[in-house]
Tab-separated table of N, CA and C in Angstrom:
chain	number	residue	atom	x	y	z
A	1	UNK	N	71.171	23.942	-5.315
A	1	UNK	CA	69.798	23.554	-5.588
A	1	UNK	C	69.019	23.489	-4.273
A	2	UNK	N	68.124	24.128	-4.183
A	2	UNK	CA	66.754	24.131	-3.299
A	2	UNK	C	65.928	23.115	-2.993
A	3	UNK	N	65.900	22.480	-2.047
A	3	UNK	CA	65.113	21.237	-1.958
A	3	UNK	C	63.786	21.420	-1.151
A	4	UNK	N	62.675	21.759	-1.795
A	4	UNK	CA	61.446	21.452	-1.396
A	4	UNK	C	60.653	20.381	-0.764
A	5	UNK	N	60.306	19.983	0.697
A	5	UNK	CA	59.828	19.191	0.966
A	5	UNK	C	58.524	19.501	1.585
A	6	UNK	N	57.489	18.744	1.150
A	6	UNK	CA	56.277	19.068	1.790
A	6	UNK	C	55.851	18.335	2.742
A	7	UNK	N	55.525	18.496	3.679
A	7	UNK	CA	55.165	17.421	4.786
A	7	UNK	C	53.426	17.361	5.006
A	8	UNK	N	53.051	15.871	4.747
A	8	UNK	CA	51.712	15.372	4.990
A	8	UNK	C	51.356	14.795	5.885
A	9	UNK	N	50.432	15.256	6.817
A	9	UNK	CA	50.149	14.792	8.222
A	9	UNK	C	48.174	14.493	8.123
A	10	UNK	N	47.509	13.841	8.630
A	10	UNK	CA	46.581	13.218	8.481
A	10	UNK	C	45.831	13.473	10.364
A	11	UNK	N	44.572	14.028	10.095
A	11	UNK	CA	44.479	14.585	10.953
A	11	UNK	C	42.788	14.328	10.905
A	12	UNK	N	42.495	12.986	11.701
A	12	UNK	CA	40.975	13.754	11.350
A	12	UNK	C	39.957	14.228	12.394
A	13	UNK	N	39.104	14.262	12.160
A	13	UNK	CA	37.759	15.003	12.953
A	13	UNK	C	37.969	14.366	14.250
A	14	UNK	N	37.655	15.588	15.538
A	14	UNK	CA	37.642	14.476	16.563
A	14	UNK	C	35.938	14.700	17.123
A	15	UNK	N	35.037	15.886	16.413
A	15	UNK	CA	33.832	15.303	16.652
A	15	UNK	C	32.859	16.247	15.457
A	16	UNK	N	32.119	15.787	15.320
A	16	UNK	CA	31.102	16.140	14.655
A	16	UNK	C	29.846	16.500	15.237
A	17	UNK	N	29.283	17.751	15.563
A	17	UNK	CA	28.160	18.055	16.268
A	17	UNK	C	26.785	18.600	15.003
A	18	UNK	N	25.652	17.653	15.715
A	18	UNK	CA	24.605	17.507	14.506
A	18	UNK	C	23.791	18.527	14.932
A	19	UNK	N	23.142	19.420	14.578
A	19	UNK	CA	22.379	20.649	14.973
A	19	UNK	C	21.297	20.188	15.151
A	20	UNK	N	20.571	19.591	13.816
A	20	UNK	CA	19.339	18.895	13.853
A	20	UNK	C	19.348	17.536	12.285
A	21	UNK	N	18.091	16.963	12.982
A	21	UNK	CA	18.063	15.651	12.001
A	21	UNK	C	16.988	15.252	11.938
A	22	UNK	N	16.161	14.525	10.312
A	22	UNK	CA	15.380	14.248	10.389
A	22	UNK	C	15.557	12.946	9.548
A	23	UNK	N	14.566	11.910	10.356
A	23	UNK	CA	14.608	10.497	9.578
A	23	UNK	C	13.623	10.833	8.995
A	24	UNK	N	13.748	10.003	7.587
A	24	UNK	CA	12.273	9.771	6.778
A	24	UNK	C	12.182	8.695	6.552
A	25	UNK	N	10.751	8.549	6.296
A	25	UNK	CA	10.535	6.706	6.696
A	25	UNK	C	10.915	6.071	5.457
A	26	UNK	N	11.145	6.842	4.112
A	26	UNK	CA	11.621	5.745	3.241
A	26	UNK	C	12.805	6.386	2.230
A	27	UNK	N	13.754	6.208	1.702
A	27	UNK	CA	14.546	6.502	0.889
A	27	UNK	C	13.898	7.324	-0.231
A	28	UNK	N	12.915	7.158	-0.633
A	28	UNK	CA	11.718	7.428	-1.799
A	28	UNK	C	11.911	9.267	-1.409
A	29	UNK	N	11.209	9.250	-0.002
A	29	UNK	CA	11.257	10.395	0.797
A	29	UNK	C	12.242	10.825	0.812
A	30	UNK	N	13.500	10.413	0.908
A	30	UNK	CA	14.613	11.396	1.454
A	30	UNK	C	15.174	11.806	0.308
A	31	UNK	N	14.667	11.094	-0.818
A	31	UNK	CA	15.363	11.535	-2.295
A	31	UNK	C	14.421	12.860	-2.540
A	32	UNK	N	13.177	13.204	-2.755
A	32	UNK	CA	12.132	13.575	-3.022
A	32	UNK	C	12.528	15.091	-2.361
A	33	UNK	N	13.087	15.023	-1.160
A	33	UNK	CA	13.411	16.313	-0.190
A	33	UNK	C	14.306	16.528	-1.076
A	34	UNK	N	15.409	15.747	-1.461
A	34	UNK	CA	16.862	16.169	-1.998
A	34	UNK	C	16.507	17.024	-3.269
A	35	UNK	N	15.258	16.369	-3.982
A	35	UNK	CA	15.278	17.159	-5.235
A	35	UNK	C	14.731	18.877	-5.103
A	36	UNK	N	13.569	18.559	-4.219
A	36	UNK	CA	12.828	20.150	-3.967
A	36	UNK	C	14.089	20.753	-3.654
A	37	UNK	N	14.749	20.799	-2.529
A	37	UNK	CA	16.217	21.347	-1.964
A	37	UNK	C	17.246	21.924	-2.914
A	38	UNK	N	17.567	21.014	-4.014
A	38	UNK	CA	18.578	21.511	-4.909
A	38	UNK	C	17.798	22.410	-5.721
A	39	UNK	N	16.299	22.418	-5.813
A	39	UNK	CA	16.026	23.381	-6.853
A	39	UNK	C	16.301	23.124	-8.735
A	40	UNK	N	16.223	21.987	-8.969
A	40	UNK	CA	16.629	21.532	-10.192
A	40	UNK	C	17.961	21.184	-10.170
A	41	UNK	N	18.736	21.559	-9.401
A	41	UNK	CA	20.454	21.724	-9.391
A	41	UNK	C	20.465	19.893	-9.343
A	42	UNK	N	21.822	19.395	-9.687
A	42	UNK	CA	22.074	18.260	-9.643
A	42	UNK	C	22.613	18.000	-8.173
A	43	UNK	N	21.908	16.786	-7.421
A	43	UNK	CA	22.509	16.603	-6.121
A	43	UNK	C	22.187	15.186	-6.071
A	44	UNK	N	22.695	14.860	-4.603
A	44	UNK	CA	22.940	13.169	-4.434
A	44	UNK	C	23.036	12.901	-2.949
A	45	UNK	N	23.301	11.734	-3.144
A	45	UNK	CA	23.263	10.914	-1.430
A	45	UNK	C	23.953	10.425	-1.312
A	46	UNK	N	24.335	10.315	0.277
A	46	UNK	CA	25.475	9.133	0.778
A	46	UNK	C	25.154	8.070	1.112
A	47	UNK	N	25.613	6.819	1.075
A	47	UNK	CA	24.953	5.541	1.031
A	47	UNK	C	26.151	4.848	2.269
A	48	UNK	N	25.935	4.708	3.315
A	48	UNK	CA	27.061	3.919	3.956
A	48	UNK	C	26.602	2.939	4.965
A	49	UNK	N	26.493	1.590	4.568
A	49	UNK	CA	26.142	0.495	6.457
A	49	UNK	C	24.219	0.416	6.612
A	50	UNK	N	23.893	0.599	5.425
A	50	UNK	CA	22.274	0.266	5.465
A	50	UNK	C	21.675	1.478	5.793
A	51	UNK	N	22.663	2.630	5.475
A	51	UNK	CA	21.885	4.003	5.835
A	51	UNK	C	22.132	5.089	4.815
A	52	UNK	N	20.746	5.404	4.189
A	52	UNK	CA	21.057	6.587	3.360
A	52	UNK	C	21.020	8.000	3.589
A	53	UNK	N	22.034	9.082	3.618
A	53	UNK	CA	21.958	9.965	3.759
A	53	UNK	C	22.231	11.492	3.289
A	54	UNK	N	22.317	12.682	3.589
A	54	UNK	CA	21.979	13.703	3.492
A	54	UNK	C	22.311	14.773	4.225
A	55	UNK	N	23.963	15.590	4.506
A	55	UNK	CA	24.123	16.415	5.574
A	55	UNK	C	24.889	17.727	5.044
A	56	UNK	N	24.427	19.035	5.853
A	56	UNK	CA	24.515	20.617	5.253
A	56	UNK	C	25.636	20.459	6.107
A	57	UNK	N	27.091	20.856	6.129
A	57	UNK	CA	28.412	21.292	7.222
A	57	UNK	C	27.659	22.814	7.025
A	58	UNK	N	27.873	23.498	8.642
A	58	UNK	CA	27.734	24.452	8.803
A	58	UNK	C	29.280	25.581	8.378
A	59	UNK	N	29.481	26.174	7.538
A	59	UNK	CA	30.357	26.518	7.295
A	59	UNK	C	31.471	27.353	7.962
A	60	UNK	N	32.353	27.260	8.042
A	60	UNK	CA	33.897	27.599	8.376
A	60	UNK	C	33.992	29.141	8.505
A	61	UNK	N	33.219	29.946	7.837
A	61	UNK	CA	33.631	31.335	7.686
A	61	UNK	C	33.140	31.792	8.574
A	62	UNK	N	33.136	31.561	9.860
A	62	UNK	CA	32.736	32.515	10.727
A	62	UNK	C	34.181	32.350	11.941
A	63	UNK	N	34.641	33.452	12.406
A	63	UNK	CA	35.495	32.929	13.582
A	63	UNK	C	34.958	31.851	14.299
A	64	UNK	N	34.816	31.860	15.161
A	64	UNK	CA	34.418	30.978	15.672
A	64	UNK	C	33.922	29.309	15.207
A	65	UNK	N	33.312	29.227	14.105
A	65	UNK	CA	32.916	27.827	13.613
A	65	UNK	C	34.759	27.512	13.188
A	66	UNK	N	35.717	28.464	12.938
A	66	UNK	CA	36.649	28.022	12.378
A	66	UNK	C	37.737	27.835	13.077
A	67	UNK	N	37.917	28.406	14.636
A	67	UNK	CA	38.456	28.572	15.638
A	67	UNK	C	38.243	26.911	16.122
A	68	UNK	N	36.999	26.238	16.319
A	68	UNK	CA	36.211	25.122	16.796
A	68	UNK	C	36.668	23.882	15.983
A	69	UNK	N	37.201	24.157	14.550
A	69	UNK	CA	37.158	23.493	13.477
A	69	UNK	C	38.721	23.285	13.522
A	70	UNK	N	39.872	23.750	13.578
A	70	UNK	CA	41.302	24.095	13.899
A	70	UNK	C	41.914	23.913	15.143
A	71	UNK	N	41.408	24.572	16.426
A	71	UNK	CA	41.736	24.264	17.261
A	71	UNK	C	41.397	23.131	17.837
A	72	UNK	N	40.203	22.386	17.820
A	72	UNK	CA	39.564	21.283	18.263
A	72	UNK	C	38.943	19.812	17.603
A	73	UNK	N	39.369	20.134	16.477
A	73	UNK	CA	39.287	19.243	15.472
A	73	UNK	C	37.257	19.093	15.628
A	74	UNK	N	36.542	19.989	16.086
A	74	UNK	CA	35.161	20.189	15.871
A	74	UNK	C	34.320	20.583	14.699
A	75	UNK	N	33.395	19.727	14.264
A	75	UNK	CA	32.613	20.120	12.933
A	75	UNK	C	31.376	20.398	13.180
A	76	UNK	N	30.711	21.373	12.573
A	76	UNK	CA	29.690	21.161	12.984
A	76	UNK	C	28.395	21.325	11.633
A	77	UNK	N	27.720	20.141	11.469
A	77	UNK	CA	26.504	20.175	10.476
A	77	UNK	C	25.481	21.144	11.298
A	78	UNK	N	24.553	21.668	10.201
A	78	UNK	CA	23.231	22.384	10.609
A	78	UNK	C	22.604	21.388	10.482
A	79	UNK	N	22.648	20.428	9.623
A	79	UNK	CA	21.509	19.403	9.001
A	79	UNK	C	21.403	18.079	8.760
A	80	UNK	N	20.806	16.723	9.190
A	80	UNK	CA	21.077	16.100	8.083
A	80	UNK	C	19.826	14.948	8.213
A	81	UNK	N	19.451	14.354	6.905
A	81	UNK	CA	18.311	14.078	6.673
A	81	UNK	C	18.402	12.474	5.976
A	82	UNK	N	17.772	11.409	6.724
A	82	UNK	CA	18.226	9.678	6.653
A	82	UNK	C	17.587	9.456	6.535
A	83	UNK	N	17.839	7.996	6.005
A	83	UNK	CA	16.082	6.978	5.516
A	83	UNK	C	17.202	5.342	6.239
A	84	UNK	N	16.905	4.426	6.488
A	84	UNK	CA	17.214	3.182	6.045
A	84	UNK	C	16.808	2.569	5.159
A	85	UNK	N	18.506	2.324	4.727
A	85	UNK	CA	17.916	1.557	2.951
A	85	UNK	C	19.522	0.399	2.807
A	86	UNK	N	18.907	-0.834	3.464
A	86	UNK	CA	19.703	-1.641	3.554
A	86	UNK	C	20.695	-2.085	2.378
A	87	UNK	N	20.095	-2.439	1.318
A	87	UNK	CA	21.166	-2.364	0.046
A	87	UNK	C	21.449	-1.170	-0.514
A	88	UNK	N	22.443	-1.235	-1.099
A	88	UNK	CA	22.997	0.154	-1.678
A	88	UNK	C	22.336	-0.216	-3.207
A	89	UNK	N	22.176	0.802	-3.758
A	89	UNK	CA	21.693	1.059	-5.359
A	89	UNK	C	22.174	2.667	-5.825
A	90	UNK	N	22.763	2.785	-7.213
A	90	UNK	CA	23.386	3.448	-7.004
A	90	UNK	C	22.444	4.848	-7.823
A	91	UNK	N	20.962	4.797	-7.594
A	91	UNK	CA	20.054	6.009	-8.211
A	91	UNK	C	19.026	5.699	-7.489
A	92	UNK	N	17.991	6.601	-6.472
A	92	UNK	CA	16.215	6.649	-6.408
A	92	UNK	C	16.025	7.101	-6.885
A	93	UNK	N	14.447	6.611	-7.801
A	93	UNK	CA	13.997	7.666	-8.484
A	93	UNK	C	12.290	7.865	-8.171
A	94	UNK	N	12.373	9.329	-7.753
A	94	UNK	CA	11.321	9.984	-7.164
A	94	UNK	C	9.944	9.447	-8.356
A	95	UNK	N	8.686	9.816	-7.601
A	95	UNK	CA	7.665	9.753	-8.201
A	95	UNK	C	7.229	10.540	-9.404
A	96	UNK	N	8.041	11.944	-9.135
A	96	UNK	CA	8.237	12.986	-10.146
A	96	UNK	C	9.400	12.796	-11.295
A	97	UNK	N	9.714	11.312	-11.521
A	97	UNK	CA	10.449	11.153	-11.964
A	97	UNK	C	12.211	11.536	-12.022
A	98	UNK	N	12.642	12.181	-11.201
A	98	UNK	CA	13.527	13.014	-10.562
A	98	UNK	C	14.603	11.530	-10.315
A	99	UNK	N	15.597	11.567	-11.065
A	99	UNK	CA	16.798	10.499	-10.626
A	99	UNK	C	17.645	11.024	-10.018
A	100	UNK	N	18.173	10.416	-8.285
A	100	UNK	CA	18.898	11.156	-7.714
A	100	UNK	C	19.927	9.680	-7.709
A	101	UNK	N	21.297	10.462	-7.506
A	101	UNK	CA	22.183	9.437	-7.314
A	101	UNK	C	22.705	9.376	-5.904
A	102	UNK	N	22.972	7.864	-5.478
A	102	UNK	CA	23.433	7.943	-4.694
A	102	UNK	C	24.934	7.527	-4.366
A	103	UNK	N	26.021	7.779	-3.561
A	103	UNK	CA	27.584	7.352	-3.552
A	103	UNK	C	27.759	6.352	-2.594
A	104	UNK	N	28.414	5.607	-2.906
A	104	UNK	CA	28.819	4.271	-1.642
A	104	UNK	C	30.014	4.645	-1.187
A	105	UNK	N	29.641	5.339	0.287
A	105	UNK	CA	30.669	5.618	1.104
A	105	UNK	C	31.091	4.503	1.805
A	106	UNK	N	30.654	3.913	1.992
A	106	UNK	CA	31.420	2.599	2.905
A	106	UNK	C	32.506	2.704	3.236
A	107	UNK	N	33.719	3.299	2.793
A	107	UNK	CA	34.788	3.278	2.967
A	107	UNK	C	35.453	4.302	3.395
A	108	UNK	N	34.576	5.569	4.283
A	108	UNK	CA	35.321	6.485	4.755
A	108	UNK	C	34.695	5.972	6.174
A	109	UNK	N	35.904	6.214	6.926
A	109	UNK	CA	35.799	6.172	8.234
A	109	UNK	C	34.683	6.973	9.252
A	110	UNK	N	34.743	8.001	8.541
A	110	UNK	CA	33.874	9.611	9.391
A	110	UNK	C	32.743	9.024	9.182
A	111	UNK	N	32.030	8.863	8.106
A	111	UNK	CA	30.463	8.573	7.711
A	111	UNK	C	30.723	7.279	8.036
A	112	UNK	N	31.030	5.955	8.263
A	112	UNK	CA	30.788	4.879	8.923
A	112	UNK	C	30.427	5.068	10.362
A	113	UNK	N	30.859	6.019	11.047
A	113	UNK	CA	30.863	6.501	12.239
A	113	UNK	C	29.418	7.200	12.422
A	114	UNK	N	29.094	8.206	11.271
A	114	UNK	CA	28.135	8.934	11.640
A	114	UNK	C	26.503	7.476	11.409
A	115	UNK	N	27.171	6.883	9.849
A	115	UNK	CA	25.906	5.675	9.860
A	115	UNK	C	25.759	4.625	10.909
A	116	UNK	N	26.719	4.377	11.899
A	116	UNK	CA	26.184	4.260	13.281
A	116	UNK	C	25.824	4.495	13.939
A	117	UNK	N	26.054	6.337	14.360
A	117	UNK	CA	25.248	7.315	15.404
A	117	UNK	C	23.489	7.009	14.945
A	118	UNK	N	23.270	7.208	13.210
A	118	UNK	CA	22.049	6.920	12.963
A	118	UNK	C	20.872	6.249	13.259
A	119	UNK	N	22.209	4.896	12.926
A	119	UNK	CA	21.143	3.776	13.421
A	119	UNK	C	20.683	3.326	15.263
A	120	UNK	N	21.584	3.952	15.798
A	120	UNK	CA	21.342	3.851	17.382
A	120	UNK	C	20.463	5.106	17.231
A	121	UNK	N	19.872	6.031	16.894
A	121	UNK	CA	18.451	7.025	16.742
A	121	UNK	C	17.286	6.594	16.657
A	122	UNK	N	17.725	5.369	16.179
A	122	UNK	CA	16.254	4.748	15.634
A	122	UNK	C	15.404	3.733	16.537
């Protein structure tokens, strides 16, 4: 008999490089972008540490972004777009009536990290 073992190793990001970023002055706003953006499509927000947010990863398929991403544990967003919004709630809903949801990340390490870079922006 053949014994299969898989081995799990835990490996995470050692940086995240932001291309560009834009604060908006109110959650209202940053939902409002989210909806024009998806185009009707269903989309949402990250909610982590009194900061709501919004980020594009620049994608992997290019040598190089994936070379950066593997060899260096480097990520890199094109985008990402914040409001401060001290309590978490788990929907804004735009003026256009547009309900966007939002997720309570609180509990990933990476985006606790990045909702600190945020708030030192401000």
């Amino acid at each position: 008999m053949v014994e299969n073992r898989v081995s799990v190793s835990y490996e995470p990001f050692k940086e995240i490089v932001i291309m560009e970023r834009t604060c908006f002055s109110t959650p209202e706003k940053l939902a409002r972008f989210v909806s024009i953006i998806a185009g009707g499509k269903l989309a949402g927000l990250y909610w982590v540490d009194g900061m709501v947010f919004l980020y594009f990863p620049l994608l992997a398929s290019s040598q190089i972004v994936a070379k950066e991403l593997i060899e260096k544990g480097k990520l890199y967003w094109s985008f990402i777009g914040y409001s401060i919004m001290p309590k978490y709630a788990p929907t804004i809903e735009t003026k256009e009536k547009m309900i966007i949801p939002i997720v309570d990340m609180s509990s990933d390490q990476v985006l606790q990290t990045i909702a600190g870079w945020l708030k030192e922006q401000e």
